[in-house]
Coordinates of C-alpha atoms in Angstrom, one line a residue:
X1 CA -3.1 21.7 16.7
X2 CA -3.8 25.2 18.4
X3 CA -7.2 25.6 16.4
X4 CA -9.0 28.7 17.2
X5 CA -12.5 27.3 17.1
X6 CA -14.7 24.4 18.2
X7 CA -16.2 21.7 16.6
X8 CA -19.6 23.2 17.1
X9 CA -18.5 26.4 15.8
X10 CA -17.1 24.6 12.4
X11 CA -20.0 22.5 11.7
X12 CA -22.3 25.6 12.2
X13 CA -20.3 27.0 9.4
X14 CA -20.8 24.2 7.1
X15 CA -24.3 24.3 7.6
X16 CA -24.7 27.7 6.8
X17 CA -22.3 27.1 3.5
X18 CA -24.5 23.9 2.5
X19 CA -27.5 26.2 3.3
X20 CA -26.3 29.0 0.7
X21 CA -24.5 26.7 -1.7
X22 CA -26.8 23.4 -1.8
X23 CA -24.3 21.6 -3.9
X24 CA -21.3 22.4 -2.7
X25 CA -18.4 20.2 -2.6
X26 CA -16.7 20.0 0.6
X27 CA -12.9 18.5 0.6
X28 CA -10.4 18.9 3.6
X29 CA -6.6 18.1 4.2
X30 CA -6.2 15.8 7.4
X31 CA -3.1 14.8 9.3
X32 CA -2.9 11.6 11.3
X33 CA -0.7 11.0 14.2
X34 CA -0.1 14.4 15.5
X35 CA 1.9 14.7 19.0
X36 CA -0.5 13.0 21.6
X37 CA -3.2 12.2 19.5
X38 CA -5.2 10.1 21.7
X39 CA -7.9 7.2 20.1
X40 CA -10.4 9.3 21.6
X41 CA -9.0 12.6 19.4
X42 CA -8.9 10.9 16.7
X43 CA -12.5 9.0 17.3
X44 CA -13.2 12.7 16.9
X45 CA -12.2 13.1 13.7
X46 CA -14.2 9.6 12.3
X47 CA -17.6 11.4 13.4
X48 CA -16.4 14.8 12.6
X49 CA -16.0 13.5 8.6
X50 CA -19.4 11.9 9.3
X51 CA -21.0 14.6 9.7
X52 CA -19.8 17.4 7.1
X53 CA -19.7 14.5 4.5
X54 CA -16.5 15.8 3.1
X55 CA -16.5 14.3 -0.9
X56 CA -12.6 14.2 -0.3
X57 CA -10.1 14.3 1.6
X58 CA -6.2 14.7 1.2
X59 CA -4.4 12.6 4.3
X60 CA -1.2 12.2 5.8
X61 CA 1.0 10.6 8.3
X62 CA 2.3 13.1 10.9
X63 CA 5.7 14.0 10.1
X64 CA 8.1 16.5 12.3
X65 CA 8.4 19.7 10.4
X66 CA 11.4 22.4 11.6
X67 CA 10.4 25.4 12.4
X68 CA 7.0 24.7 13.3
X69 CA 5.4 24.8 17.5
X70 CA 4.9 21.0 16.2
X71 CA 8.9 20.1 16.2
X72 CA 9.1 21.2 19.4
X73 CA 7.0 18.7 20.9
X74 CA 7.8 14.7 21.0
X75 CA 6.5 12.7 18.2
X76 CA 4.7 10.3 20.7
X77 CA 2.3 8.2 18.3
X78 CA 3.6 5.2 17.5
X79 CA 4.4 4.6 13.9
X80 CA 2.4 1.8 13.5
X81 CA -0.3 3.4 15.2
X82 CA -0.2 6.2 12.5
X83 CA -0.8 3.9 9.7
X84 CA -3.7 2.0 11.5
X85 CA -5.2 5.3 12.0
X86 CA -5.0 6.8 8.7
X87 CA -6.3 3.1 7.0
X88 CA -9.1 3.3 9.0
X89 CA -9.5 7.0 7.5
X90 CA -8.9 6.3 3.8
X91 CA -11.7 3.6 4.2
X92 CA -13.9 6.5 5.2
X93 CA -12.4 8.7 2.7
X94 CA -13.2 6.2 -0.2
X95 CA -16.5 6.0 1.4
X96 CA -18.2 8.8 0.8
X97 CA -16.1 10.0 -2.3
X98 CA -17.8 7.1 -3.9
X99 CA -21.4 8.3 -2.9
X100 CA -20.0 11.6 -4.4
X101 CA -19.0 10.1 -7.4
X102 CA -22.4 8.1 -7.8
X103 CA -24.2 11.6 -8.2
X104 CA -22.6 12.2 -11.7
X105 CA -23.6 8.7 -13.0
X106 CA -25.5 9.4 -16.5
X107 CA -24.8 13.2 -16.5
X108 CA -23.1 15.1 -18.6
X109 CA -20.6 18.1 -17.0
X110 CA -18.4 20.7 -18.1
X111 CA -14.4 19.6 -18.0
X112 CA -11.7 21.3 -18.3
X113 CA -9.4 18.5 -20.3
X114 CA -5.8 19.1 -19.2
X115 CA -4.4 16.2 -21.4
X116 CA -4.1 12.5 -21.8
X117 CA -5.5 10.1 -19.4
X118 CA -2.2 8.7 -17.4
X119 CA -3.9 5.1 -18.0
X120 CA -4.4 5.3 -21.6
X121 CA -3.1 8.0 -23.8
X122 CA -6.3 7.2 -26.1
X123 CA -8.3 8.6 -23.2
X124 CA -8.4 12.6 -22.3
X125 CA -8.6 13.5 -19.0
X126 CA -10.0 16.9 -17.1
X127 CA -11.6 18.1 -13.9
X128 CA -15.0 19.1 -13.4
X129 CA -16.0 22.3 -12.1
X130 CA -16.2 20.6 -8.7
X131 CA -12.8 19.6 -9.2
X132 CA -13.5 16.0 -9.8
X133 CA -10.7 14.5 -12.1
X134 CA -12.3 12.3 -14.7

């Protein structure tokens, strides 16, 4: 995806954020599927999530944008091999944002309440200053 730095080079800069921010809550955007995205590549990405221990991530099928260096190249992942792939990363996903969520059992935080709960209009609902919605 013409990223201009390494894998070592990133995870040396999360350490050094979890170094000065101890709790810090680490979320990331990932997009699955991307022109010749090989099972190794994307093997890569598993263990990559392992070990920053992002609390969230936001996920997505590969899709052919105009206008970006992507459209010019040949959508070459199969479909199905997309969705296979990004299953296999929401598991992750819901994963570890449950052993995020576990540290807030029987505290009480600050939340911002934006308005009703979309489940239950009896219920207010908010974000934490780690942007957790509760």
């Amino acid at each position: 995806m013409g990223r201009k730095y390494t894998r070592e080079s990133y995870l040396d800069l999360v350490k050094r954020i979890k170094d000065r921010i101890p709790n810090v809550a680490l979320t990331t955007d990932i997009i699955v599927g991307y022109p010749n995205e090989s099972e190794e590549q994307f093997e890569e990405t598993l263990t990559l999530y392992d070990e920053v221990g992002f609390e969230h991530a936001y996920t997505y099928l590969y899709s052919q944008r105009d206008g970006t260096p992507a459209a010019k190249m040949k959508d070459n992942v199969p479909l199905d091999v997309k969705k296979e792939r990004l299953q296999r990363l929401n598991k992750k996903v819901g994963h570890y944002s449950q052993i995020a969520m576990s540290k807030y059992e029987g505290q009480t935080v600050t939340v911002l309440c934006e308005g009703s709960s979309k489940k239950d209009d009896q219920v207010l609902a908010g974000y934490t200053d780690k942007n957790k919605l509760v």
